[in-house]
Coordinates of C-alpha atoms in Angstrom, one line a residue:
X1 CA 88.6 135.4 -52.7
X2 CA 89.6 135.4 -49.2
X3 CA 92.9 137.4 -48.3
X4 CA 95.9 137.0 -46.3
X5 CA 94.6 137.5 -42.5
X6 CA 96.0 140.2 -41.0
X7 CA 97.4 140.8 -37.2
X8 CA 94.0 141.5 -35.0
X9 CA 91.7 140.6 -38.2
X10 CA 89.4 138.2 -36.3
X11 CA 88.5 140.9 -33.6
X12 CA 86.3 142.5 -36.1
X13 CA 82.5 142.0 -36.7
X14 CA 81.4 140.1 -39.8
X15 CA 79.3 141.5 -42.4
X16 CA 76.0 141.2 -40.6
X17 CA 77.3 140.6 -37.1
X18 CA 75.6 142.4 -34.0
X19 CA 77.6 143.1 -31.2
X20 CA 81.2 143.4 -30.4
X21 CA 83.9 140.4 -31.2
X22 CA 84.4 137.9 -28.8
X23 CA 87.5 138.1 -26.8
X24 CA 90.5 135.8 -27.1
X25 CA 90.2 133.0 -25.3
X26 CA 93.0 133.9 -22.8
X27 CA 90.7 137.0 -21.8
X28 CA 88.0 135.3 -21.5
X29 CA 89.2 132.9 -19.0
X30 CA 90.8 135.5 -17.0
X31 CA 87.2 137.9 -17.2
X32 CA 85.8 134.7 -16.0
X33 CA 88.4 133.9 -13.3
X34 CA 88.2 137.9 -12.3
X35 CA 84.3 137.7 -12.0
X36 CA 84.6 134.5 -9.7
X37 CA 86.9 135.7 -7.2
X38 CA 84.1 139.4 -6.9
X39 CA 82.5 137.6 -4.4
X40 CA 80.3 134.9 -6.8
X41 CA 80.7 132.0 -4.3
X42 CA 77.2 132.4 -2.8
X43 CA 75.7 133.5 -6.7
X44 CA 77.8 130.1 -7.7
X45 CA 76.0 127.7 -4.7
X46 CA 72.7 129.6 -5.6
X47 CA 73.3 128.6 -9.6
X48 CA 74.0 125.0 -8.2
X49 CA 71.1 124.8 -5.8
X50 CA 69.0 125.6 -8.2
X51 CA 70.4 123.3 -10.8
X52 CA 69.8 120.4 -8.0
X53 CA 66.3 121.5 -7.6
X54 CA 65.4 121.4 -11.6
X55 CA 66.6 118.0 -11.8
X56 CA 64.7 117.0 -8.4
X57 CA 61.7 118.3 -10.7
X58 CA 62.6 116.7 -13.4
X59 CA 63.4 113.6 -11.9
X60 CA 60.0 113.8 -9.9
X61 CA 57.8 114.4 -13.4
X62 CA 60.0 111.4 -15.0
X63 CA 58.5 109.4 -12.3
X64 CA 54.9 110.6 -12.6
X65 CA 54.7 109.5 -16.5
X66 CA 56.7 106.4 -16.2
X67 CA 53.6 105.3 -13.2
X68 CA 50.7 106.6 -15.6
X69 CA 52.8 104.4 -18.3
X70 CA 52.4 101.6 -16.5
X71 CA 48.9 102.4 -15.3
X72 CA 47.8 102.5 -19.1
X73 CA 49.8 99.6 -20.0
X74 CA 48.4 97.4 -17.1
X75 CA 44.8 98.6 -18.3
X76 CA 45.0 97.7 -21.6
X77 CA 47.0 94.2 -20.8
X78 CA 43.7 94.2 -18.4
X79 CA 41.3 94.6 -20.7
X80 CA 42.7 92.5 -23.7
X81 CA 43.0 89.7 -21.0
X82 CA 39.5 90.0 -20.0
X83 CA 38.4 89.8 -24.3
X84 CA 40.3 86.8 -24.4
X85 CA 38.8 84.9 -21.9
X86 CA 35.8 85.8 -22.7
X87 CA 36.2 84.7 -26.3
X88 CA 37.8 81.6 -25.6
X89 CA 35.3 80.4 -23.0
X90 CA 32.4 81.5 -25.4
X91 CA 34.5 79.3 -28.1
X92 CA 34.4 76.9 -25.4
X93 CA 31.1 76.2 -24.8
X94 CA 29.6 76.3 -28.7
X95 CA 32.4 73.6 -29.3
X96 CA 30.7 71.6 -26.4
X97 CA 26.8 72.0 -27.9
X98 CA 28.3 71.0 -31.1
X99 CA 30.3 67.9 -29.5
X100 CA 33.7 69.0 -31.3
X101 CA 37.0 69.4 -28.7
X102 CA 36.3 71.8 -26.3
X103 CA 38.8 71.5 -23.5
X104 CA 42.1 71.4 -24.7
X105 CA 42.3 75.0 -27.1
X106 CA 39.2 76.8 -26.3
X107 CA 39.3 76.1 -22.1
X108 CA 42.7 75.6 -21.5
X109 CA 42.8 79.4 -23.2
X110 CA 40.3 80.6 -21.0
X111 CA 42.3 79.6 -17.8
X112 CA 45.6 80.9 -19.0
X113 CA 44.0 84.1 -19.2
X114 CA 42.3 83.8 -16.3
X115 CA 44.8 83.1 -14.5
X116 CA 47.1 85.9 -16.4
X117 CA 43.9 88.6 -15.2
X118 CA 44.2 87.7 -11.8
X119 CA 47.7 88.2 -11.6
X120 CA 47.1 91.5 -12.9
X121 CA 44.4 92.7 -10.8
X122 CA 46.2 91.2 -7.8
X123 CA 49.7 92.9 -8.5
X124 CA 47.7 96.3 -9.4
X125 CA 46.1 96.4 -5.6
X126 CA 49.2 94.9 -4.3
X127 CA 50.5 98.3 -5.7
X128 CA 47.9 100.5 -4.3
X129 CA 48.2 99.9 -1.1

């Protein structure tokens, strides 16, 4: 059972504690304060420089795998386009040797996709350059 705390009974270690306490919270402000006033300001502009600069990096890496995202993403939409058309415009053509309808689904398909490729394709060099 835990006893009555006594005056000063939180500045000493726990069991299993390494280190000294912390100090009170008034201290600590005022080591802080004392240690700012030494002289710090260029140590402080250095701390924040270099906190600008790590989030310049980060920033600039962010950008790198959001562009190979999109790079993979157009690829894929690329190539699935590509099967599509393909398919369709195969389906196409055996409807037409067999006589059944073979404009409306099968080609009509074909050109969406087409059409949907070459945007792709043309919005991809567009990018490029």
């Amino acid at each position: 059972m835990i006893g009555p705390m006594r005056d000063g009974a939180d500045d000493e270690p726990l069991e299993g504690d390494i280190g000294p306490a912390a100090p009170p919270a008034g201290e600590a402000g005022a080591a802080r304060a004392a240690d700012a006033g030494a002289g710090t300001g260029s140590a402080e502009r250095g701390a924040a420089e270099e906190l600008r600069r790590y989030e310049r990096e980060r920033e600039e890496r962010r950008r790198r795998t959001n562009a190979l995202a999109g790079r993979v993403a157009a690829v894929l939409a690329a190539l699935l386009l590509a099967f599509l058309a393909y398919d369709s415009a195969r389906t196409a053509v055996e409807a037409r040797s067999r006589g059944d309808e073979w404009i409306y689904p099968p080609l009509v398909i074909a050109l969406i996709c087409t059409i949907a490729l070459a945007t792709l394709i043309a919005r991809a060099v567009r990018r490029v350059k």
